[in-house]
Each structure stands twice: as structure tokens, then as C-alpha cells.
CSV table of C-alpha atoms in Angstrom, one decimal:
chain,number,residue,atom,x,y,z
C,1,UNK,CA,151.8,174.8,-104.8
C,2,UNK,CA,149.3,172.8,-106.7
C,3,UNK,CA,145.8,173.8,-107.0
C,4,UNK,CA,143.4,170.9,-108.4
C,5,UNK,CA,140.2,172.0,-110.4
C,6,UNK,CA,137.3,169.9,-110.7
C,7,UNK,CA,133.0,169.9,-111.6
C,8,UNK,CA,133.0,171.5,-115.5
C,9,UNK,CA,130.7,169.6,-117.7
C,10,UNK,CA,127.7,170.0,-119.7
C,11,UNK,CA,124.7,171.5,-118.6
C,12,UNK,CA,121.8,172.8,-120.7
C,13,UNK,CA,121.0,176.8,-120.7
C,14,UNK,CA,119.8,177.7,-117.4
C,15,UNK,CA,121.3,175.1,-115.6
C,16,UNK,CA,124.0,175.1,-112.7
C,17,UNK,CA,127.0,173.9,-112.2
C,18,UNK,CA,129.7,173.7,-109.4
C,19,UNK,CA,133.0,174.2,-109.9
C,20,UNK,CA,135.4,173.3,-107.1
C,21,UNK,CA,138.9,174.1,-106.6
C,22,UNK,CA,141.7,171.7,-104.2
C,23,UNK,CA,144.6,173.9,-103.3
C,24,UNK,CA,147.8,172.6,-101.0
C,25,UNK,CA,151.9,173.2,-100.7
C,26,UNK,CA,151.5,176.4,-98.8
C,27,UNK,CA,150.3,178.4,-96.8
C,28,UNK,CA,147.5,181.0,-98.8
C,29,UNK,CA,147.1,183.4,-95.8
C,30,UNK,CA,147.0,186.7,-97.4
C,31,UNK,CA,146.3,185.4,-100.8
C,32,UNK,CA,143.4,186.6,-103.1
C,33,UNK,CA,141.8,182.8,-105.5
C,34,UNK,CA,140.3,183.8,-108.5
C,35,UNK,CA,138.7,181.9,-111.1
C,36,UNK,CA,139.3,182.6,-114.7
C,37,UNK,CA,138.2,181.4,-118.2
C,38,UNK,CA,139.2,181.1,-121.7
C,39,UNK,CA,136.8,180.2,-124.8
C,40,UNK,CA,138.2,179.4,-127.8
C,41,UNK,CA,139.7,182.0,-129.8
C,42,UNK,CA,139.3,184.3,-127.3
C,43,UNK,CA,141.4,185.9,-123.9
C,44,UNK,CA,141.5,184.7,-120.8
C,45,UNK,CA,138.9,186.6,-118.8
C,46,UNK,CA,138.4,187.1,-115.1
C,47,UNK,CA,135.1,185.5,-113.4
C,48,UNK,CA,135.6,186.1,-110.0
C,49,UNK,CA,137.9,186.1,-106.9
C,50,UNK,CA,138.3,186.1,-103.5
C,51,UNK,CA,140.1,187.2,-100.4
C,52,UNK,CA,141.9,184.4,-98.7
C,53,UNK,CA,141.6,186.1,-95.4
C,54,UNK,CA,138.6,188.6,-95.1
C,55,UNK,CA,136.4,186.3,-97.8
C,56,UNK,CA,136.1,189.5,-99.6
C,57,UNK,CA,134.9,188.4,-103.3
C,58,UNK,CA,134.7,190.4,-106.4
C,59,UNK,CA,132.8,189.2,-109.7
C,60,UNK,CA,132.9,190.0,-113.6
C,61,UNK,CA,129.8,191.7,-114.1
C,62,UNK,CA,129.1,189.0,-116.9
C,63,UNK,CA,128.2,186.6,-114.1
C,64,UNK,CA,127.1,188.8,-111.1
C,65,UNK,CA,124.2,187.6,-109.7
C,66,UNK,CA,124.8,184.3,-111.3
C,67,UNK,CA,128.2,183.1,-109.7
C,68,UNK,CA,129.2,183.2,-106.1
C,69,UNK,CA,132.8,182.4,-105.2
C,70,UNK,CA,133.5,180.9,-101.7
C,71,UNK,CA,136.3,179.3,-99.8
C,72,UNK,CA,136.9,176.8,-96.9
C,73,UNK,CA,139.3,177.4,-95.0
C,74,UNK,CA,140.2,174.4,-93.3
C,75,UNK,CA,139.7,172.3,-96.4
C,76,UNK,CA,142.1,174.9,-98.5
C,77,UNK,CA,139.1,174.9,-101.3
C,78,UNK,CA,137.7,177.2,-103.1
C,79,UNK,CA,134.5,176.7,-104.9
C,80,UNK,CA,132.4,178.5,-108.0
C,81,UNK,CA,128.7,177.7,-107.9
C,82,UNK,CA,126.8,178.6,-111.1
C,83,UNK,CA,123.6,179.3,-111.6
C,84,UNK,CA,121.6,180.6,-114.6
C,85,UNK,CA,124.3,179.2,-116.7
C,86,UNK,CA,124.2,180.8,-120.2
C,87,UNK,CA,125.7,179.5,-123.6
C,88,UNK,CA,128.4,182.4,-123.3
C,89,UNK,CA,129.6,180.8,-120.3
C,90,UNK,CA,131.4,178.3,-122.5
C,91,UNK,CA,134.5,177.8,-121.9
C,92,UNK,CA,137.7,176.3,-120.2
C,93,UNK,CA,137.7,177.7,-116.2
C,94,UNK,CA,140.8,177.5,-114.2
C,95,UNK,CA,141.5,178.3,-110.5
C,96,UNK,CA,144.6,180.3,-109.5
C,97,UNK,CA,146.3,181.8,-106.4
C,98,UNK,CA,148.0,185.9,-106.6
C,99,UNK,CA,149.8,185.7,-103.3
C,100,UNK,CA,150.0,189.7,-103.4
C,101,UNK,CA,147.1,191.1,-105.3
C,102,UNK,CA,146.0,194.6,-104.7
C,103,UNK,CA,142.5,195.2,-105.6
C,104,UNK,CA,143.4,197.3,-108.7
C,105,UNK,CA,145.4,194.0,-110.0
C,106,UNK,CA,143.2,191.3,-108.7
C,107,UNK,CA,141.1,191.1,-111.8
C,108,UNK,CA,144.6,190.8,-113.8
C,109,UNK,CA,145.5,186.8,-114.8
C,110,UNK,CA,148.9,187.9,-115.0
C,111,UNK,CA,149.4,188.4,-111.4
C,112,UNK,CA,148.3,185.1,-110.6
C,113,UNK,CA,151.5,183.2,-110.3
C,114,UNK,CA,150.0,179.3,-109.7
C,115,UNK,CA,147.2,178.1,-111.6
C,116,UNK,CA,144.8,174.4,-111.7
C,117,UNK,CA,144.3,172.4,-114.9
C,118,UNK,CA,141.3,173.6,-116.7
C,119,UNK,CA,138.1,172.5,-116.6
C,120,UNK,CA,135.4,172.3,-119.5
C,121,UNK,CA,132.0,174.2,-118.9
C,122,UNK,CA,129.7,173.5,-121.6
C,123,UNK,CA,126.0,175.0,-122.0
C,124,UNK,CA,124.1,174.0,-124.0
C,125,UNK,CA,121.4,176.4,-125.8
């Protein structure tokens, strides 16, 4: 499995930014994406995910209202559009796949078993 991350950069407070997500090597029917971050000196935090097969999404409430999470099926990408980007939103995002997330895990980076690089979101005050 290899998922692909893409889009962090720098953006001044109240800008937006895209963040897109290439997965392939399997089949992800059934599988919940989720995007998480990490700023420095601090956990890796869930931002959002969603259901491979329903498109059920579920966000932080840091970024609700701010972030929408969507997937295309047919491309096997998953994509993190944000808006009213904030200087808190600093930090390294990654995409990752849990094949068998239940919704009381799903918000848990340790049952994501494959993960992307990281990307770099910056903003800017």
C-alpha cells in the first residue's frame, strides 16, 4: 500500500490550502482515510477522516467548519481542503488508511496501519 501526500505549504492566516492524498496497492473498500497532524513538540492529533464506502466524514472540532475531507473514488484520492487556515494549524499533515476502523477508534492514529510522507502546512500570522 502506498499512499502519496501532496499540497502543504505556506499560506498567510486566513488563507486556504489543499491538501491531496494518492493512495494505490489495494483495494480500500471498507476502509475509513483520515488525515492527521503533528506540530513540533507536540502528539499526533486527528483532523479528520472518512468512510471509504458510505463517504461518511468525521472532523476534530479544532477545524470543523474549516476543513472538509473528500474522496474520489475512481482516482483512489482523498483530499483536505482548508479554509480559514489559522497559525495553530501548523504543522506536518499525513494521510493514512485503518482498514477496520470502528467509529469509536477511527479518531485513534494507532489504528491506522499505512500512512503518506508528511506534508508541511505553514500559516503564517
Amino acid at each position: 500500500v502506498q499512499l502519496q501526500a501532496s499540497g502543504g505549504g505556506l499560506v498567510q492566516s486566513g488563507g486556504s490550502l489543499s491538501l491531496h492524498c494518492a493512495a494505490s496497492g489495494r483495494s480500500f473498500s471498507g476502509a475509513t482515510m483520515g488525515w492527521f497532524r503533528q506540530a513540533p513538540g507536540k502528539e499526533r492529533e486527528f483532523v479528520a477522516a472518512i468512510r471509504w464506502n458510505g463517504g461518511h466524514t468525521y472532523y476534530d472540532d479544532s477545524v470543523k467548519g474549516r476543513f472538509t475531507i473528500t474522496r474520489d473514488k475512481a482516482k483512489n484520492t482523498v483530499d483536505l481542503q482548508m479554509n480559514s487556515l489559522k497559525p495553530e494549524d501548523t504543522a506536518v499533515y499525513s494521510c493514512a488508511a485503518c482498514p477496520t476502523c470502528i467509529l469509536s477508534s477511527l479518531r485513534d492514529f494507532r489504528q491506522y496501519g499505512y500512512w503518506g510522507q508528511g506534508t508541511q502546512v505553514t500559516v503564517s500570522s
